[in-house]
Amino acid sequence: MPKGKNNAPQAGGGHDKPAPRQETGKTADLQADTNAPLETLTNNQGVLVSDDQNSEKAGVRGASLLEDFMLREKITHFDQERIPERVVHARGAAAHGVFEAYEDLSDLTMAAPFAAKGKQTPVFVRFSTVAGSRGSADTPRDVRGFAVKFYSDRGVWDLVGNNMPVFFINDAIKFPDLIHAVKPEPHIEIPQAASAHDTFWDFASLTPEVSHMLMWAMSDRAFPRSFATMEGFGVHTWRLVNAKGEARFVKFHWKPVKGMQSLVWDEAQKIAGKDADFNRRDMAEAIDRGDFLEWELGIQVVEEKDEFAFDFDLLDPTKLLPEELVPIRLIGKMTLNRNPDNFFAETEQVAYCVSHIIPGIDFTNDPLLQGRLFSYLDTQLRRVGPNFAELPINRPTCPVSNNQRDGFARHTINPGRVSYFPNTLGGGCPMHRPEAVDAFRSYAEKIDGAKIRARSKSFTDFFSQATLFWNSMAPWEKDHIVDAFSFELNNCETKAVRQAVIGNLLVNITPELAARVAANTGLDVAECKRVAPKPLAVETVAPKTMPSGRRKVDASPALSMDKPVAGIKGRRVAILAGDGVDGKALAALQAALEAEGAIGEVIAPKAGTIADDAGKPVAVTRPAPNAPSVIYDAVAVPGGASVATLAKLGLALAFLAEAFKHGKPIVLLDAAAALIGAAHLPVPKAGDANQGVTACADARAAMAALTAGLEQHRFRNRDVDAVMA
Ligand code: HDE
């Protein structure tokens, strides 16, 4: 389809000159692309528009005329420009890309994307928050959706996952309650995109299976620095099936090539106001720069005979399979390299369905997955319509041929009179293919059970993996989890709800967490146990036979984010400057950052240019009021006469103090070292562990300090209690 440039009117064009028209007229042309932009405006019926600025009136000061079909068509179409917002995951951003297989996996699965080493499959990936509306911000404390549509040559496969490997509940029937509890409270529609309110914690305190997922949601995983620096998970245990019909259990993992980075809570909250589009902007700009987003796809494979080899139930989506027990095998790489052309047509109308699988992939009896299987199709039929699969973003890249017909907004013009099977009038076509090896067949799992509304006892271990998560955290991560629970509970008005969370959940996860949160929320742990309402009974049936000596771990280092990241590509450094700045150092630093794929932005009191110490103009990237510290990864301040100006500028000092508080690397050249005092930052004492505040003499040393600091990402041990930010 022709793009962009065709929209530009040519000189002398517009209404004066007859417009170039697309000549159609033959039946075959009805199928042609009629959306190609023309130079001249038409209505939806292709009629040239003479004036799109004035509606038709009875005299220039008279009433508008009902017969103005141009006005009515334009306005009535506008009235219907929205489709229903997604009930959950309403706010999202997406990109196109490609998945490339590292190896031929046909011994494990027939799934087309893994059929050969180097095989490429196009993908469209949408990232989302869960609770907020479409117009909410990118950075609230929330789970992130990670939905991948593989346009394989054997059909569309949707892997609709999250950035956390487990889920709040382990039976689909509880999902509407979970979402009603976390969404804004219905009588006042408050709070937007936040779990920190009574109804969520009331529900959580009475649903102990949420414990493990709560630990993830209260960790810094809940506000990634960038989509490119978060992990993704298929969450459920799925099945891989090979051409011989042999099946194995599988867990899917997306491992970010850039490593994991998150924001800190104070920063995430401020970004929600300063740049609500922080994550989606970051992704769109990175792709435009050629700094593509990359993940490796990993699988954990479990043989059928080992279904009961672990100390948890593989079908329970509140449990993860520790990497230390079953290592992750990396099987391919996904690269997101193209921004959508149109948000609505692609990101909004994309319709992921958990039930979209292809030969080689199959479901398990995870009761959450089973519920999702009908929910997504039902959602897309209502949200996008019965012909959602025909839209360009949802269409398979392989041919589609069946006898489904009609419905709202049908695009395909199906010729002929045969729309049924079996038939002779259409030559028997399209025919189903019992003999085809690559046709979809469900894995013939043996099922033998009584109809029962109950849950296996193996699903009632609510706390052990929440404890595992806690045990796997670095000290600063534990601090952040304590702070998060404390913040959330302190936002709850009902004391009994706060007590129930501590008494029913936290004491069972770890007494340390319960004690620390109780101290921060003014509660007494012993009292919490007594006052909390009794959790709802969980129905159980006799446990499945699980052999003794099942495999387990007490801590899983893979769960911690306390790891350095590789490289500084895409990181954004604020260079604070003003008139008289050391121009050479500034230019050298900016060039060095650019050479590494990072971005050095010059921030000055006003937009336009500043004059450096040699009187040369230096372009200002953003003026200070438009450049909050929270959108940067690090700060550098070159020396020069500008330092004296910055030392008297509240915006600059607040910038430094906030960056300090959020643990970001700070690099001060020459005279700029004085800003530590001016911003009232604690001067690191001799012998203190590396605090990431570096005074240096030249751009080379500054670049080295910035690189080391950005690779560490954040300095968590700073003494920030007294910092005014
Ligand atoms: Fe979803 N979920 N979900 N979910 N979900 C939707 O589908 C639902 C669950 C996830 O970018 C909806 O198109 C039920 C788990 C993502 O378009 C809806 C249950 C996981 C997205 C729906 C779950 C997810 C959705 C809303 C419990 C992680 C966004 C609009 C049985 C593995 C996809 C829509 C996108 C979206 C239902 C639980 C991930 C209503 C009933 C577990 C990433 O159909």
CSV table of N, CA, C and O and ligand atoms in Angstrom, one decimal, residues 86-89 126-128 144-147 160-162 167 169 171-173 175 233-236 347 350-352 367-369 371-372 375-376 379-380 383, ligand 1:
chain,number,residue,atom,x,y,z
A,86,ARG,N,-11.0,-2.9,25.8
A,86,ARG,CA,-10.8,-4.2,26.4
A,86,ARG,C,-11.2,-4.1,27.9
A,86,ARG,O,-10.8,-3.2,28.5
A,87,VAL,N,-11.9,-5.2,28.4
A,87,VAL,CA,-12.2,-5.2,29.8
A,87,VAL,C,-11.0,-5.1,30.7
A,87,VAL,O,-11.0,-4.5,31.7
A,88,VAL,N,-10.0,-5.9,30.3
A,88,VAL,CA,-8.7,-5.8,30.9
A,88,VAL,C,-7.7,-5.6,29.8
A,88,VAL,O,-8.0,-5.8,28.7
A,89,HIS,N,-6.5,-5.2,30.2
A,89,HIS,CA,-5.4,-4.9,29.2
A,89,HIS,C,-5.8,-3.8,28.2
A,89,HIS,O,-5.5,-3.9,27.0
A,126,ARG,N,1.8,-7.2,21.4
A,126,ARG,CA,1.2,-6.1,22.1
A,126,ARG,C,1.5,-6.2,23.6
A,126,ARG,O,1.3,-7.2,24.2
A,127,PHE,N,2.1,-5.1,24.1
A,127,PHE,CA,2.3,-5.0,25.6
A,127,PHE,C,1.2,-4.2,26.2
A,127,PHE,O,0.8,-3.2,25.6
A,128,SER,N,0.9,-4.5,27.4
A,128,SER,CA,-0.2,-3.8,28.0
A,128,SER,C,-0.1,-3.7,29.5
A,128,SER,O,0.6,-4.5,30.1
A,144,ARG,N,2.2,-6.6,33.4
A,144,ARG,CA,2.2,-6.2,32.0
A,144,ARG,C,1.9,-7.4,31.1
A,144,ARG,O,2.4,-8.5,31.3
A,145,GLY,N,0.9,-7.2,30.2
A,145,GLY,CA,0.6,-8.2,29.2
A,145,GLY,C,1.7,-8.3,28.2
A,145,GLY,O,2.4,-7.3,27.9
A,146,PHE,N,1.9,-9.5,27.6
A,146,PHE,CA,3.0,-9.7,26.7
A,146,PHE,C,2.4,-10.7,25.7
A,146,PHE,O,2.5,-11.9,25.8
A,147,ALA,N,1.7,-10.2,24.7
A,147,ALA,CA,0.9,-11.0,23.8
A,147,ALA,C,1.6,-11.1,22.4
A,147,ALA,O,1.8,-10.1,21.8
A,160,VAL,N,-0.4,-15.7,24.5
A,160,VAL,CA,-0.9,-14.5,25.2
A,160,VAL,C,-0.4,-14.6,26.6
A,160,VAL,O,-1.1,-15.2,27.5
A,161,GLY,N,0.7,-14.0,26.9
A,161,GLY,CA,1.3,-14.1,28.2
A,161,GLY,C,1.4,-12.8,29.0
A,161,GLY,O,0.9,-11.8,28.6
A,162,ASN,N,2.2,-12.9,30.1
A,162,ASN,CA,2.4,-11.7,30.9
A,162,ASN,C,3.9,-11.6,31.2
A,162,ASN,O,4.7,-12.5,30.9
A,167,PHE,N,0.0,-16.5,38.1
A,167,PHE,CA,-1.2,-15.7,38.1
A,167,PHE,C,-1.9,-15.7,39.5
A,167,PHE,O,-1.5,-16.5,40.3
A,169,ILE,N,-4.9,-16.4,40.5
A,169,ILE,CA,-5.9,-17.4,40.8
A,169,ILE,C,-5.7,-18.6,40.0
A,169,ILE,O,-5.0,-18.6,38.9
A,171,ASP,N,-8.3,-20.8,39.1
A,171,ASP,CA,-9.5,-21.3,38.5
A,171,ASP,C,-10.2,-20.1,37.8
A,171,ASP,O,-10.4,-19.1,38.4
A,172,ALA,N,-10.6,-20.3,36.5
A,172,ALA,CA,-11.1,-19.2,35.7
A,172,ALA,C,-12.4,-18.6,36.3
A,172,ALA,O,-12.7,-17.4,36.1
A,173,ILE,N,-13.1,-19.4,37.1
A,173,ILE,CA,-14.4,-18.9,37.6
A,173,ILE,C,-14.2,-17.7,38.6
A,173,ILE,O,-15.1,-16.9,38.8
A,175,PHE,N,-12.0,-15.2,37.9
A,175,PHE,CA,-11.4,-14.1,37.2
A,175,PHE,C,-12.3,-12.8,37.3
A,175,PHE,O,-11.8,-11.7,37.6
A,233,PHE,N,6.3,-14.5,29.8
A,233,PHE,CA,6.1,-15.9,30.2
A,233,PHE,C,4.7,-16.3,29.6
A,233,PHE,O,3.8,-15.6,29.6
A,234,GLY,N,4.7,-17.6,29.2
A,234,GLY,CA,3.4,-18.2,28.8
A,234,GLY,C,2.5,-18.5,29.9
A,234,GLY,O,1.4,-18.9,29.7
A,235,VAL,N,3.1,-18.5,31.1
A,235,VAL,CA,2.4,-18.7,32.4
A,235,VAL,C,1.9,-20.1,32.6
A,235,VAL,O,2.4,-20.9,33.4
A,236,HIS,N,0.9,-20.6,31.8
A,236,HIS,CA,0.4,-21.9,32.0
A,236,HIS,C,1.4,-22.9,31.5
A,236,HIS,O,2.4,-22.6,30.7
A,347,THR,N,-3.0,-1.9,16.6
A,347,THR,CA,-2.9,-2.2,18.0
A,347,THR,C,-4.2,-2.4,18.7
A,347,THR,O,-4.4,-3.2,19.6
A,350,VAL,N,-6.2,-5.6,16.9
A,350,VAL,CA,-5.6,-6.9,17.0
A,350,VAL,C,-6.3,-7.8,18.0
A,350,VAL,O,-6.7,-7.3,19.1
A,351,ALA,N,-6.6,-9.0,17.6
A,351,ALA,CA,-7.5,-9.9,18.4
A,351,ALA,C,-6.7,-11.1,18.8
A,351,ALA,O,-6.7,-12.1,18.0
A,352,TYR,N,-6.1,-11.1,20.0
A,352,TYR,CA,-5.4,-12.3,20.4
A,352,TYR,C,-6.4,-13.3,21.0
A,352,TYR,O,-7.3,-12.9,21.8
A,367,PRO,N,-6.9,-25.3,34.9
A,367,PRO,CA,-8.3,-24.8,34.9
A,367,PRO,C,-8.4,-23.3,34.6
A,367,PRO,O,-9.5,-22.8,34.2
A,368,LEU,N,-7.3,-22.6,34.7
A,368,LEU,CA,-7.3,-21.2,34.3
A,368,LEU,C,-7.2,-21.1,32.8
A,368,LEU,O,-7.9,-20.3,32.1
A,369,LEU,N,-6.3,-21.8,32.2
A,369,LEU,CA,-6.2,-21.9,30.8
A,369,LEU,C,-7.5,-22.3,30.1
A,369,LEU,O,-7.9,-21.8,29.1
A,371,GLY,N,-10.5,-21.9,31.1
A,371,GLY,CA,-11.4,-20.8,31.1
A,371,GLY,C,-11.1,-19.8,30.0
A,371,GLY,O,-12.0,-19.2,29.4
A,372,ARG,N,-9.8,-19.6,29.9
A,372,ARG,CA,-9.4,-18.6,28.9
A,372,ARG,C,-9.7,-19.0,27.5
A,372,ARG,O,-9.9,-18.2,26.6
A,375,SER,N,-13.0,-17.6,26.7
A,375,SER,CA,-13.2,-16.1,26.9
A,375,SER,C,-12.7,-15.2,25.8
A,375,SER,O,-13.3,-14.3,25.5
A,376,TYR,N,-11.5,-15.6,25.3
A,376,TYR,CA,-10.9,-14.7,24.3
A,376,TYR,C,-11.7,-14.6,23.0
A,376,TYR,O,-11.9,-13.5,22.4
A,379,THR,N,-14.7,-12.7,23.6
A,379,THR,CA,-14.3,-11.2,23.6
A,379,THR,C,-14.2,-10.6,22.2
A,379,THR,O,-14.7,-9.6,21.9
A,380,GLN,N,-13.4,-11.3,21.4
A,380,GLN,CA,-13.1,-10.7,20.1
A,380,GLN,C,-14.3,-10.7,19.2
A,380,GLN,O,-14.5,-9.7,18.4
A,383,ARG,N,-16.0,-7.6,20.7
A,383,ARG,CA,-15.3,-6.4,20.6
A,383,ARG,C,-15.0,-5.9,19.2
A,383,ARG,O,-15.1,-4.8,18.9
B,1,HDE,FE1,-6.5,-12.3,29.8
B,1,HDE,N1,-8.1,-11.4,28.9
B,1,HDE,N2,-7.8,-13.4,30.9
B,1,HDE,N3,-5.0,-13.2,30.9
B,1,HDE,N4,-5.2,-11.3,28.8
B,1,HDE,C1,-7.9,-10.5,27.9
B,1,HDE,O1,-9.1,-10.3,25.9
B,1,HDE,C2,-9.1,-13.5,30.6
B,1,HDE,C3,-5.1,-14.1,31.9
B,1,HDE,C4,-3.8,-11.4,28.8
B,1,HDE,O2,-2.9,-7.3,24.0
B,1,HDE,C5,-9.2,-10.1,27.3
B,1,HDE,O3,-8.9,-9.2,24.0
B,1,HDE,C6,-9.8,-14.5,31.5
B,1,HDE,C7,-3.9,-14.7,32.2
B,1,HDE,C8,-3.2,-10.5,27.9
B,1,HDE,O4,-4.9,-7.7,23.3
B,1,HDE,C9,-10.2,-11.0,27.9
B,1,HDE,C10,-8.8,-15.0,32.3
B,1,HDE,C11,-3.0,-14.1,31.3
B,1,HDE,C12,-4.3,-9.8,27.4
B,1,HDE,C13,-9.3,-11.8,28.9
B,1,HDE,C14,-7.6,-14.3,31.9
B,1,HDE,C15,-3.7,-13.1,30.6
B,1,HDE,C16,-5.5,-10.3,27.9
B,1,HDE,C17,-9.6,-8.6,27.3
B,1,HDE,C18,-8.9,-16.0,33.4
B,1,HDE,C19,-1.4,-14.3,31.3
B,1,HDE,C20,-4.2,-8.6,26.4
B,1,HDE,C21,-9.5,-8.1,25.9
B,1,HDE,C22,-9.5,-17.2,33.0
B,1,HDE,C23,-1.1,-15.7,30.8
B,1,HDE,C24,-4.1,-9.1,24.9
B,1,HDE,C25,-9.1,-9.2,25.1
B,1,HDE,C26,-4.0,-8.0,24.0
B,1,HDE,C27,-6.8,-9.9,27.5
B,1,HDE,C28,-9.8,-12.8,29.7
B,1,HDE,C29,-6.3,-14.5,32.6
B,1,HDE,C30,-3.0,-12.3,29.6
B,1,HDE,C31,-11.4,-10.4,28.5
B,1,HDE,C32,-11.2,-14.9,31.5
B,1,HDE,C33,-3.6,-15.9,33.2
B,1,HDE,C34,-1.7,-10.2,27.7
B,1,HDE,O5,-10.8,-11.9,27.0
